[in-house]
CSV table of C-alpha atoms and ligand atoms in Angstrom, one decimal:
chain,number,residue,atom,x,y,z
A,1,MET,CA,-50.6,-157.4,-14.5
A,2,SER,CA,-49.2,-159.1,-11.4
A,3,LYS,CA,-49.2,-157.1,-8.1
A,4,VAL,CA,-45.4,-157.3,-7.8
A,5,LEU,CA,-45.0,-155.9,-11.3
A,6,GLU,CA,-47.6,-153.1,-10.6
A,7,GLN,CA,-45.6,-152.3,-7.4
A,8,PHE,CA,-42.4,-152.1,-9.4
A,9,PHE,CA,-43.9,-149.6,-11.8
A,10,GLU,CA,-45.2,-147.6,-8.9
A,11,ILE,CA,-41.7,-147.2,-7.3
A,12,THR,CA,-40.2,-146.6,-10.7
A,13,LYS,CA,-41.9,-143.2,-10.6
A,14,ILE,CA,-39.9,-142.3,-7.4
A,15,PRO,CA,-36.4,-140.9,-7.9
A,16,ARG,CA,-34.0,-143.0,-5.8
A,17,GLN,CA,-30.4,-142.3,-6.8
A,18,SER,CA,-27.9,-143.3,-4.1
A,19,TYR,CA,-27.5,-140.4,-1.5
A,20,ASN,CA,-31.0,-139.1,-2.6
A,21,GLU,CA,-33.2,-141.8,-1.2
A,22,GLU,CA,-35.5,-139.5,0.9
A,23,LYS,CA,-38.5,-139.8,-1.4
A,24,ILE,CA,-38.4,-143.6,-1.6
A,25,ARG,CA,-37.6,-143.9,2.1
A,26,ASP,CA,-40.7,-141.8,2.8
A,27,TYR,CA,-42.8,-143.9,0.4
A,28,ILE,CA,-41.8,-147.1,2.1
A,29,TYR,CA,-42.3,-145.7,5.6
A,30,GLU,CA,-45.8,-144.4,4.7
A,31,PHE,CA,-46.5,-147.7,3.1
A,32,GLY,CA,-45.8,-149.5,6.4
A,33,LYS,CA,-47.9,-147.0,8.4
A,34,LYS,CA,-50.8,-147.1,5.9
A,35,HIS,CA,-50.9,-150.9,6.2
A,36,ASN,CA,-50.9,-150.7,10.0
A,37,LEU,CA,-47.5,-152.5,10.2
A,38,GLU,CA,-44.8,-151.8,12.9
A,39,THR,CA,-42.6,-149.4,11.0
A,40,TYR,CA,-39.3,-147.8,11.9
A,41,LYS,CA,-36.8,-145.5,10.2
A,42,ASP,CA,-33.4,-144.4,11.2
A,43,ASN,CA,-31.0,-141.5,10.4
A,44,TYR,CA,-29.4,-143.5,7.5
A,45,LYS,CA,-32.5,-143.7,5.4
A,46,ASN,CA,-33.1,-147.3,6.3
A,47,VAL,CA,-36.6,-148.6,7.0
A,48,LEU,CA,-37.7,-151.7,8.9
A,49,ILE,CA,-41.2,-153.0,8.7
A,50,ARG,CA,-42.6,-155.9,10.8
A,51,LYS,CA,-45.5,-158.0,9.6
A,52,LYS,CA,-47.0,-160.4,12.1
A,53,ALA,CA,-47.0,-164.1,11.5
A,54,SER,CA,-50.1,-165.4,9.7
A,55,LYS,CA,-52.5,-167.6,11.6
A,56,GLY,CA,-50.9,-170.8,12.7
A,57,TYR,CA,-47.3,-169.5,12.1
A,58,GLU,CA,-47.0,-167.6,15.4
A,59,SER,CA,-44.7,-170.2,17.0
A,60,TYR,CA,-42.2,-170.3,14.1
A,61,ALA,CA,-39.0,-168.3,13.9
A,62,PRO,CA,-39.2,-164.9,12.2
A,63,ILE,CA,-37.6,-164.4,8.8
A,64,ALA,CA,-35.9,-161.2,7.4
A,65,LEU,CA,-36.3,-160.1,3.8
A,66,GLN,CA,-33.9,-157.4,2.6
A,67,ALA,CA,-33.4,-155.2,-0.4
A,68,HIS,CA,-31.7,-151.9,-1.1
A,69,ILE,CA,-33.8,-148.8,-2.0
A,70,ASP,CA,-31.2,-146.9,-4.0
A,71,MET,CA,-30.2,-147.3,-7.6
A,72,VAL,CA,-27.4,-146.5,-10.0
A,73,CYS,CA,-28.4,-143.6,-12.3
A,74,GLU,CA,-26.8,-143.9,-15.7
A,75,LYS,CA,-28.1,-142.4,-19.0
A,76,ALA,CA,-27.2,-142.7,-22.6
A,77,LEU,CA,-25.7,-139.8,-24.4
A,78,GLY,CA,-28.2,-137.1,-25.2
A,79,VAL,CA,-30.9,-138.3,-22.8
A,80,ASP,CA,-32.5,-135.4,-20.9
A,81,ILE,CA,-33.3,-136.5,-17.3
A,82,ASN,CA,-32.9,-135.1,-13.8
A,83,PHE,CA,-32.4,-138.2,-11.7
A,84,LYS,CA,-33.0,-136.1,-8.5
A,85,GLU,CA,-36.5,-135.2,-9.5
A,86,ASP,CA,-37.7,-137.5,-12.3
A,87,GLY,CA,-39.0,-141.0,-12.3
A,88,ILE,CA,-37.7,-143.6,-14.8
A,89,LYS,CA,-39.5,-143.9,-18.1
A,90,TYR,CA,-39.9,-147.6,-18.9
A,91,PHE,CA,-41.2,-149.7,-21.8
A,92,VAL,CA,-42.8,-153.2,-21.8
A,93,ASP,CA,-42.0,-155.3,-24.9
A,94,GLY,CA,-43.6,-158.7,-24.4
A,95,ASP,CA,-41.8,-160.3,-21.6
A,96,ILE,CA,-39.1,-157.6,-21.3
A,97,VAL,CA,-39.1,-154.4,-19.3
A,98,SER,CA,-36.4,-151.9,-20.2
A,99,THR,CA,-35.9,-148.1,-20.9
A,100,HIS,CA,-35.1,-148.8,-24.6
A,101,GLY,CA,-31.5,-148.0,-23.7
A,102,ARG,CA,-32.2,-144.5,-22.4
A,103,THR,CA,-31.3,-144.8,-18.7
A,104,SER,CA,-30.7,-147.4,-16.1
A,105,LEU,CA,-34.0,-149.0,-15.0
A,106,GLY,CA,-33.6,-149.7,-11.3
A,107,ALA,CA,-34.5,-153.4,-11.5
A,108,ASP,CA,-31.4,-153.5,-9.2
A,109,ASP,CA,-32.8,-153.5,-6.6
A,110,GLY,CA,-36.3,-152.2,-7.3
A,111,LEU,CA,-37.4,-155.7,-8.0
A,112,GLY,CA,-36.3,-156.7,-4.5
A,113,VAL,CA,-38.1,-153.7,-2.9
A,114,SER,CA,-41.3,-154.3,-4.8
A,115,THR,CA,-41.3,-158.0,-4.0
A,116,ILE,CA,-41.1,-157.3,-0.3
A,117,LEU,CA,-43.8,-154.5,-0.4
A,118,THR,CA,-46.1,-156.8,-2.3
A,119,ILE,CA,-45.7,-159.5,0.4
A,120,LEU,CA,-46.2,-156.9,3.2
A,121,GLU,CA,-49.6,-155.8,1.8
A,122,ASP,CA,-51.0,-159.2,1.0
A,123,HIS,CA,-52.8,-160.6,4.1
A,124,SER,CA,-53.8,-163.8,2.3
A,125,LEU,CA,-50.2,-165.2,2.5
A,126,LYS,CA,-48.9,-167.8,4.9
A,127,HIS,CA,-45.6,-167.1,6.6
A,128,PRO,CA,-43.9,-166.6,10.0
A,129,GLU,CA,-43.3,-163.1,11.3
A,130,ILE,CA,-41.5,-161.1,8.6
A,131,GLU,CA,-38.9,-158.4,9.2
A,132,ALA,CA,-38.6,-156.4,6.0
A,133,ILE,CA,-35.3,-154.4,5.8
A,134,PHE,CA,-34.9,-151.7,3.3
A,135,THR,CA,-31.4,-150.3,3.1
A,136,SER,CA,-30.0,-147.1,1.5
A,137,CYS,CA,-26.8,-146.4,-0.4
A,138,GLU,CA,-25.8,-149.9,-1.4
A,139,GLU,CA,-24.5,-148.8,-4.7
A,140,GLU,CA,-22.1,-146.2,-3.2
A,141,ASP,CA,-20.7,-147.2,0.2
A,142,PHE,CA,-23.1,-149.7,1.8
A,143,SER,CA,-23.7,-147.0,4.4
A,144,GLY,CA,-27.3,-148.2,5.0
A,145,ALA,CA,-26.4,-151.8,5.8
A,146,LYS,CA,-23.3,-150.6,7.6
A,147,ASN,CA,-25.3,-148.4,10.0
A,148,PHE,CA,-28.4,-150.4,10.3
A,149,ASN,CA,-29.2,-151.2,14.0
A,150,GLN,CA,-29.1,-155.0,14.1
A,151,ASP,CA,-30.5,-155.0,17.6
A,152,LEU,CA,-33.9,-154.3,16.1
A,153,LEU,CA,-33.8,-157.7,14.4
A,154,LYS,CA,-35.3,-160.8,15.9
A,155,ALA,CA,-34.8,-162.9,12.8
A,156,ARG,CA,-31.8,-165.3,12.5
A,157,HIS,CA,-32.6,-166.2,8.8
A,158,LEU,CA,-32.3,-163.6,6.1
A,159,ILE,CA,-33.2,-163.6,2.4
A,160,ASN,CA,-31.4,-160.9,0.5
A,161,LEU,CA,-33.2,-160.1,-2.8
A,162,ASP,CA,-30.4,-158.5,-4.7
A,163,HIS,CA,-29.3,-161.3,-7.1
A,164,CYS,CA,-30.1,-161.4,-10.8
A,165,ILE,CA,-30.2,-165.0,-12.0
A,166,GLU,CA,-33.4,-166.9,-11.2
A,167,ASP,CA,-32.1,-170.4,-10.9
A,168,GLU,CA,-29.2,-169.5,-8.6
A,169,ILE,CA,-29.0,-169.3,-4.8
A,170,LEU,CA,-26.0,-167.4,-3.5
A,171,LEU,CA,-24.3,-168.7,-0.3
A,172,SER,CA,-21.5,-166.2,0.2
A,173,SER,CA,-20.1,-163.0,-1.1
A,174,ALA,CA,-16.7,-161.3,-1.2
A,175,GLY,CA,-15.4,-158.6,1.0
A,176,GLY,CA,-13.0,-156.0,-0.3
A,177,ILE,CA,-10.4,-153.4,0.4
A,178,THR,CA,-8.4,-150.9,-1.6
A,179,ILE,CA,-4.8,-149.9,-1.3
A,180,THR,CA,-3.3,-146.9,-3.0
A,181,SER,CA,0.5,-147.1,-3.1
A,182,THR,CA,2.4,-143.9,-4.1
A,183,LYS,CA,6.0,-143.0,-4.9
A,184,LYS,CA,7.3,-139.5,-5.3
A,185,LEU,CA,9.3,-139.2,-8.5
A,186,ASN,CA,12.2,-136.8,-9.4
A,187,ARG,CA,12.3,-135.0,-12.7
A,188,ILE,CA,15.4,-135.0,-14.8
A,189,GLU,CA,16.1,-133.6,-18.2
A,190,SER,CA,17.9,-135.6,-20.8
A,191,ASN,CA,18.7,-134.8,-24.4
A,192,GLU,CA,20.3,-138.2,-25.1
A,193,LEU,CA,17.1,-140.2,-24.8
A,194,LYS,CA,14.6,-141.1,-27.5
A,195,GLY,CA,11.0,-141.0,-26.3
A,196,PHE,CA,8.5,-143.8,-27.2
A,197,GLU,CA,5.0,-144.5,-26.2
A,198,ILE,CA,4.1,-148.1,-25.6
A,199,THR,CA,0.4,-149.0,-25.6
A,200,ILE,CA,-1.1,-152.4,-24.7
A,201,SER,CA,-4.6,-152.6,-26.0
A,202,GLY,CA,-7.3,-155.0,-27.2
A,203,LEU,CA,-8.2,-156.6,-23.9
A,204,ILE,CA,-11.7,-157.4,-22.8
A,205,GLY,CA,-11.9,-155.9,-19.3
A,206,GLY,CA,-14.9,-156.5,-17.1
A,207,HIS,CA,-15.9,-156.6,-13.4
A,208,SER,CA,-12.9,-156.8,-11.2
A,209,GLY,CA,-14.5,-159.5,-9.1
A,210,GLU,CA,-16.9,-161.6,-11.1
A,211,ASP,CA,-14.7,-161.6,-14.3
A,212,ILE,CA,-11.3,-162.0,-12.6
A,213,ASN,CA,-10.9,-165.7,-13.5
A,214,LYS,CA,-12.1,-165.5,-17.1
A,215,GLY,CA,-8.7,-165.3,-18.7
A,216,ARG,CA,-9.1,-161.7,-19.7
A,217,GLY,CA,-5.6,-160.6,-18.6
A,218,ASN,CA,-4.7,-157.2,-17.2
A,219,SER,CA,-3.1,-154.6,-19.5
A,220,ASN,CA,-1.2,-153.1,-16.6
A,221,ILE,CA,0.5,-156.4,-15.8
A,222,ILE,CA,1.1,-157.1,-19.4
A,223,LEU,CA,2.7,-153.7,-19.9
A,224,PHE,CA,5.1,-154.1,-17.0
A,225,ARG,CA,5.9,-157.7,-18.0
A,226,PHE,CA,6.9,-156.2,-21.4
A,227,LEU,CA,9.1,-153.6,-19.8
A,228,LYS,CA,10.8,-156.4,-17.8
A,229,TYR,CA,11.1,-158.6,-20.9
A,230,LEU,CA,12.9,-155.7,-22.8
A,231,ASN,CA,15.7,-155.9,-20.2
A,232,ILE,CA,17.1,-152.5,-21.1
A,233,PRO,CA,17.6,-149.3,-19.1
A,234,PHE,CA,14.7,-146.9,-19.5
A,235,TYR,CA,13.4,-143.6,-18.0
A,236,ILE,CA,9.7,-143.0,-17.4
A,237,ASN,CA,7.9,-139.9,-18.5
A,238,ASN,CA,4.2,-140.9,-18.0
A,239,ILE,CA,1.9,-143.8,-17.4
A,240,ILE,CA,-1.8,-144.2,-17.9
A,241,GLY,CA,-2.9,-147.8,-17.0
A,242,GLY,CA,-6.6,-148.7,-16.5
A,243,SER,CA,-9.4,-146.3,-15.8
A,244,PHE,CA,-11.3,-147.5,-12.7
A,245,ARG,CA,-10.1,-149.7,-9.8
A,246,LEU,CA,-13.2,-151.9,-10.0
A,247,SER,CA,-12.8,-152.7,-13.7
A,248,ILE,CA,-10.2,-155.0,-15.1
A,249,PRO,CA,-7.8,-152.8,-17.1
A,250,ARG,CA,-8.2,-153.0,-20.9
A,251,GLU,CA,-5.7,-150.5,-22.0
A,252,SER,CA,-2.4,-149.2,-20.6
A,253,SER,CA,0.3,-147.0,-22.0
A,254,ILE,CA,3.6,-145.7,-20.8
A,255,VAL,CA,6.0,-143.1,-22.3
A,256,ILE,CA,9.6,-144.0,-21.8
A,257,GLY,CA,13.0,-142.8,-23.0
A,258,VAL,CA,15.7,-145.2,-24.1
A,259,LYS,CA,19.2,-144.7,-25.5
A,260,ASN,CA,18.8,-147.4,-28.1
A,261,GLU,CA,15.5,-148.5,-29.5
A,262,ASP,CA,16.6,-151.7,-31.3
A,263,SER,CA,15.5,-154.1,-28.5
A,264,LEU,CA,12.2,-152.3,-28.1
A,265,LEU,CA,11.2,-153.0,-31.7
A,266,GLU,CA,12.8,-156.4,-32.0
A,267,LYS,CA,11.2,-157.9,-28.9
A,268,LYS,CA,7.7,-156.6,-29.4
A,269,ASP,CA,6.5,-159.3,-31.7
A,270,GLU,CA,8.3,-162.0,-29.8
A,271,PHE,CA,6.6,-160.9,-26.5
A,272,LEU,CA,3.2,-160.5,-28.1
A,273,ARG,CA,3.3,-164.1,-29.4
A,274,LEU,CA,4.2,-165.4,-25.9
A,275,VAL,CA,1.3,-163.5,-24.2
A,276,LYS,CA,-1.2,-164.4,-26.9
A,277,ARG,CA,-0.4,-168.1,-26.3
A,278,GLU,CA,-1.2,-167.5,-22.6
A,279,PHE,CA,-4.5,-165.8,-23.3
A,280,PRO,CA,-6.2,-167.5,-26.2
A,281,SER,CA,-9.3,-165.3,-25.8
A,282,LEU,CA,-7.4,-162.1,-26.4
A,283,LYS,CA,-7.6,-162.2,-30.2
A,284,ASN,CA,-7.1,-158.4,-30.5
A,285,LEU,CA,-4.3,-158.0,-28.0
A,286,ASN,CA,-1.8,-155.5,-29.4
A,287,ILE,CA,1.3,-153.7,-28.5
A,288,ASN,CA,1.8,-150.4,-30.3
A,289,ILE,CA,5.1,-148.5,-30.1
A,290,GLU,CA,5.3,-144.9,-31.4
A,291,ARG,CA,8.0,-142.2,-31.3
A,292,LYS,CA,7.1,-139.4,-28.9
A,293,SER,CA,8.9,-136.1,-28.1
A,294,VAL,CA,9.4,-135.7,-24.4
A,295,ASP,CA,10.6,-132.7,-22.3
A,296,TYR,CA,11.6,-134.5,-19.1
A,297,TYR,CA,11.8,-137.9,-17.5
A,298,TYR,CA,11.8,-139.3,-14.0
A,299,ASP,CA,15.0,-140.5,-12.3
A,300,ASN,CA,16.1,-143.9,-13.5
A,301,GLU,CA,17.0,-145.2,-10.1
A,302,PHE,CA,13.4,-145.7,-9.2
A,303,ASN,CA,12.6,-148.0,-12.1
A,304,GLN,CA,13.8,-151.2,-10.5
A,305,GLU,CA,11.7,-150.5,-7.4
A,306,ILE,CA,8.7,-149.7,-9.6
A,307,LEU,CA,9.2,-152.8,-11.8
A,308,ASP,CA,9.7,-155.0,-8.7
A,309,PHE,CA,6.7,-153.5,-7.0
A,310,ILE,CA,4.2,-154.0,-9.8
A,311,LEU,CA,5.5,-157.4,-10.9
A,312,LEU,CA,5.6,-158.8,-7.4
A,313,LEU,CA,2.1,-157.7,-6.6
A,314,PRO,CA,-0.4,-160.6,-6.1
A,315,ALA,CA,-2.5,-160.1,-9.3
A,316,ASP,CA,-5.7,-161.5,-10.7
A,317,ALA,CA,-7.1,-164.6,-9.1
A,318,VAL,CA,-4.7,-165.2,-6.2
A,319,ILE,CA,-6.4,-167.9,-4.0
A,320,LEU,CA,-8.7,-170.5,-5.4
A,321,SER,CA,-11.6,-171.8,-3.4
A,322,ASN,CA,-11.0,-174.9,-1.2
A,323,SER,CA,-14.7,-175.5,-1.1
A,324,PHE,CA,-16.0,-174.9,-4.6
A,325,GLN,CA,-14.2,-176.1,-7.7
A,326,SER,CA,-12.9,-173.4,-10.1
A,327,MET,CA,-14.2,-170.6,-7.9
A,328,VAL,CA,-12.0,-167.8,-6.7
A,329,ASP,CA,-11.6,-167.1,-3.0
A,330,ALA,CA,-9.3,-164.1,-3.2
A,331,SER,CA,-8.2,-161.7,-6.0
A,332,ASN,CA,-6.3,-158.5,-6.5
A,333,ASN,CA,-7.1,-156.2,-9.4
A,334,VAL,CA,-4.1,-154.0,-10.2
A,335,GLY,CA,-6.7,-151.6,-11.5
A,336,GLU,CA,-5.0,-148.2,-12.0
A,337,ILE,CA,-1.4,-147.0,-12.5
A,338,TYR,CA,-0.8,-143.4,-13.3
A,339,ILE,CA,1.4,-140.4,-12.6
A,340,ASP,CA,-0.1,-137.2,-11.2
A,341,GLY,CA,1.8,-134.3,-9.9
A,342,ASP,CA,5.2,-136.1,-10.1
A,343,THR,CA,3.8,-138.9,-8.0
A,344,LEU,CA,3.2,-142.5,-9.2
A,345,PHE,CA,-0.1,-144.0,-8.1
A,346,VAL,CA,-0.8,-147.8,-8.1
A,347,ILE,CA,-4.3,-148.7,-7.0
A,348,CYS,CA,-5.0,-152.3,-6.0
A,349,ASP,CA,-8.5,-153.6,-5.3
A,350,ILE,CA,-8.7,-156.8,-3.2
A,351,ARG,CA,-11.7,-159.0,-3.0
A,352,ALA,CA,-11.9,-162.1,-0.7
A,353,ASN,CA,-14.6,-164.5,0.3
A,354,TYR,CA,-13.1,-164.6,3.9
A,355,ASP,CA,-12.0,-161.5,5.8
A,356,SER,CA,-8.9,-163.4,6.9
A,357,GLN,CA,-7.8,-163.8,3.2
A,358,ARG,CA,-8.5,-160.1,2.6
A,359,SER,CA,-6.1,-159.3,5.5
A,360,PHE,CA,-3.5,-161.7,4.1
A,361,LEU,CA,-3.4,-160.0,0.7
A,362,ARG,CA,-3.6,-156.5,2.2
A,363,ASP,CA,-0.6,-157.2,4.4
A,364,LYS,CA,1.4,-158.6,1.5
A,365,ILE,CA,0.8,-155.4,-0.5
A,366,ILE,CA,1.6,-153.2,2.5
A,367,ARG,CA,4.8,-155.0,3.1
A,368,LEU,CA,5.7,-154.9,-0.6
A,369,SER,CA,5.0,-151.2,-0.5
A,370,GLU,CA,7.4,-150.8,2.4
A,371,ILE,CA,10.2,-152.9,0.8
A,372,CYS,CA,9.9,-151.0,-2.5
A,373,GLU,CA,9.7,-147.6,-0.7
A,374,PHE,CA,6.2,-146.7,-1.6
A,375,ASP,CA,3.8,-144.8,0.7
A,376,TYR,CA,0.4,-146.4,1.0
A,377,LYS,CA,-3.2,-145.7,2.1
A,378,VAL,CA,-5.7,-148.4,2.9
A,379,TRP,CA,-9.3,-147.6,2.3
A,380,GLY,CA,-12.8,-148.6,1.1
A,381,SER,CA,-13.1,-151.8,3.1
A,382,TYR,CA,-16.3,-153.9,3.3
A,383,TYR,CA,-17.0,-157.2,4.8
A,384,SER,CA,-17.4,-160.6,3.2
A,385,TRP,CA,-20.4,-162.9,3.8
A,386,PRO,CA,-18.5,-166.1,4.5
A,387,TYR,CA,-19.7,-169.5,3.5
A,388,LYS,CA,-21.3,-171.7,6.2
A,389,SER,CA,-21.6,-175.4,5.5
A,390,GLU,CA,-24.9,-175.5,7.3
A,391,SER,CA,-27.9,-173.3,6.4
A,392,MET,CA,-31.5,-174.1,7.0
A,393,ILE,CA,-32.8,-171.4,4.7
A,394,ARG,CA,-30.5,-172.5,1.9
A,395,GLU,CA,-31.6,-176.2,2.3
A,396,LEU,CA,-35.3,-175.2,2.2
A,397,THR,CA,-34.9,-172.9,-0.7
A,398,LEU,CA,-32.9,-175.4,-2.7
A,399,ASP,CA,-35.5,-178.0,-2.2
A,400,ILE,CA,-38.2,-175.7,-3.6
A,401,TYR,CA,-35.8,-174.5,-6.4
A,402,LYS,CA,-35.3,-178.2,-7.4
A,403,GLU,CA,-39.0,-178.6,-8.0
A,404,ASN,CA,-39.0,-175.5,-10.3
A,405,TYR,CA,-35.6,-175.7,-12.1
A,406,ASP,CA,-33.7,-178.6,-13.8
A,407,ASN,CA,-30.4,-177.6,-12.4
A,408,PRO,CA,-30.5,-174.9,-9.7
A,409,LYS,CA,-27.0,-173.7,-8.7
A,410,VAL,CA,-25.9,-172.9,-5.2
A,411,LYS,CA,-22.7,-170.8,-5.4
A,412,PRO,CA,-20.5,-168.1,-4.0
A,413,ILE,CA,-20.2,-164.7,-5.7
A,414,HIS,CA,-16.9,-162.9,-6.0
A,415,ALA,CA,-18.4,-159.5,-5.5
A,416,GLY,CA,-19.7,-157.5,-2.5
A,417,LEU,CA,-23.2,-157.8,-1.1
A,418,GLU,CA,-24.8,-156.1,1.9
A,419,CYS,CA,-25.1,-159.6,3.4
A,420,GLY,CA,-21.5,-159.1,4.5
A,421,TYR,CA,-22.6,-156.4,7.0
A,422,PHE,CA,-25.4,-158.4,8.4
A,423,ALA,CA,-23.2,-161.5,8.7
A,424,ALA,CA,-20.5,-159.5,10.5
A,425,LYS,CA,-23.0,-158.0,13.0
A,426,ILE,CA,-25.1,-161.1,13.7
A,427,LYS,CA,-22.8,-164.1,14.0
A,428,ASP,CA,-25.5,-166.8,13.9
A,429,LEU,CA,-27.4,-165.2,11.0
A,430,ASP,CA,-28.4,-167.7,8.3
A,431,ILE,CA,-28.4,-166.0,4.8
A,432,ILE,CA,-29.1,-166.6,1.2
A,433,SER,CA,-29.4,-164.2,-1.8
A,434,ILE,CA,-31.7,-164.7,-4.7
A,435,GLY,CA,-33.6,-162.8,-7.4
A,436,PRO,CA,-35.3,-162.9,-10.8
A,437,ASN,CA,-33.5,-162.7,-14.2
A,438,SER,CA,-32.4,-159.2,-14.9
A,439,TRP,CA,-29.5,-157.9,-17.0
A,440,ASP,CA,-27.0,-155.1,-17.6
A,441,PHE,CA,-27.2,-153.5,-14.2
A,442,HIS,CA,-25.8,-150.0,-13.8
A,443,SER,CA,-26.2,-149.3,-17.5
A,444,PRO,CA,-28.9,-147.8,-19.8
A,445,ASP,CA,-29.4,-151.4,-21.1
A,446,GLU,CA,-30.7,-152.6,-17.8
A,447,ALA,CA,-33.8,-154.9,-18.3
A,448,PHE,CA,-35.7,-157.7,-16.7
A,449,SER,CA,-38.1,-160.6,-17.5
A,450,ILE,CA,-41.7,-160.3,-16.3
A,451,LYS,CA,-42.1,-164.1,-16.5
A,452,SER,CA,-39.0,-164.6,-14.4
A,453,LEU,CA,-40.2,-162.0,-11.8
A,454,ASN,CA,-43.6,-163.7,-11.5
A,455,LYS,CA,-42.1,-167.1,-11.2
A,456,PHE,CA,-39.5,-165.9,-8.6
A,457,TYR,CA,-42.3,-164.2,-6.6
A,458,LYS,CA,-44.3,-167.5,-6.5
A,459,ILE,CA,-41.3,-169.5,-5.4
A,460,LEU,CA,-40.5,-167.0,-2.7
A,461,LEU,CA,-44.0,-167.3,-1.3
A,462,GLU,CA,-43.6,-171.0,-1.2
A,463,VAL,CA,-40.3,-170.6,0.7
A,464,LEU,CA,-42.1,-168.4,3.2
A,465,GLU,CA,-45.0,-170.8,3.5
A,466,LYS,CA,-42.7,-173.7,4.2
A,467,CYS,CA,-40.4,-171.7,6.5
A,468,LYS,CA,-41.4,-173.4,9.7
A,469,PHE,CA,-38.1,-173.1,11.7
A,470,LYS,CA,-38.1,-173.4,15.5
A,471,LYS,CA,-37.6,-170.2,17.4
B,1,LIG,ZN1,-28.1,-154.3,-6.2
């Protein structure tokens, strides 16, 4: 068994759910001390370990390696585990390590952590001075990377080990921000109206960043387009659209009251045909309309503002990349629409590869909220790691990847990485993100390839060996 795999199995015994990283933090801290390496910890459960340059590498610039120590803890129905106390039970089937679908595995980012630890303890390797950064709470709020004291770092080149495809080198990541817009609604009673529930279903959903340009549609937007298409007065009783702001909505329903239902039923098939033509991959897209008995509605006067607000929101992929063909630079996922306590909530999650684009979309939604008389709250912001045309660590790594893969890809990712915080704090920091093949993160199906891990490890050692940048 390779050392790096052994190290992964070792840390898999240690519980390390986000916000409960004390045990893994202590393990890594003791690991540094035990190996006589310069080791620091802070109040945010981050650890920094310094390993001196190997002989002959003293004059080269130091390099930082970074991974997050926490993991997402998910379990399948009926699995008995206490994530605060128990390690993860894993299985090896040939090349694949998994939990047989029981719990998440922690390959994200246990593979990064064990890769770095293995490098730290091997004194036969050739490399410049290494600064190993282990951060906490990536999976929840990035609070480790956010609060890490960058003044401790000498390195101006950083390799983040949190990617999951072996022949890809990431060169930028998206930042994000969330806006919750709300409108107080007034109840009215009406006996003249007939209640109907309209449900849009059969969409595919997915990650609100990485999957936003895959033609999957958004059931919230389709629902409100249908309401607009009907072109009849209606009163709203309830809305449940989407389930999580970071997922593309797959199902949305609204309960409305109308005086005359003819248009509702007539226009359904017509509209469905039009939308299916726009989204050829949505084979199961469906609109269901059912009679529903309703006690109250909300005042009709607000409908126009609600329709305007939702239909004028920038939605899905909003800005395409000017540097990378068919990549998205900025997007907005209209992730959740619902009514709670007589208040309508619309939650938008923006992602953007440049913080200036994030502000641009944020300001649009704020202004639109004001015009349509919604209150709003802006929250959950995190930084992008913007693309830089020049990168020494990227060039070097790409050269080595080219020797190992037929077609290595160098690309941006439309999702958040901790690199954003390091890039924001250290302006001249040169960053890449890489990692071995692993799948189904954040789910009980999480797994990785041993072959890929070993190959990745070997390639990374070669990068370190050739990393002879001037100080
Ligand atoms: Zn991760």
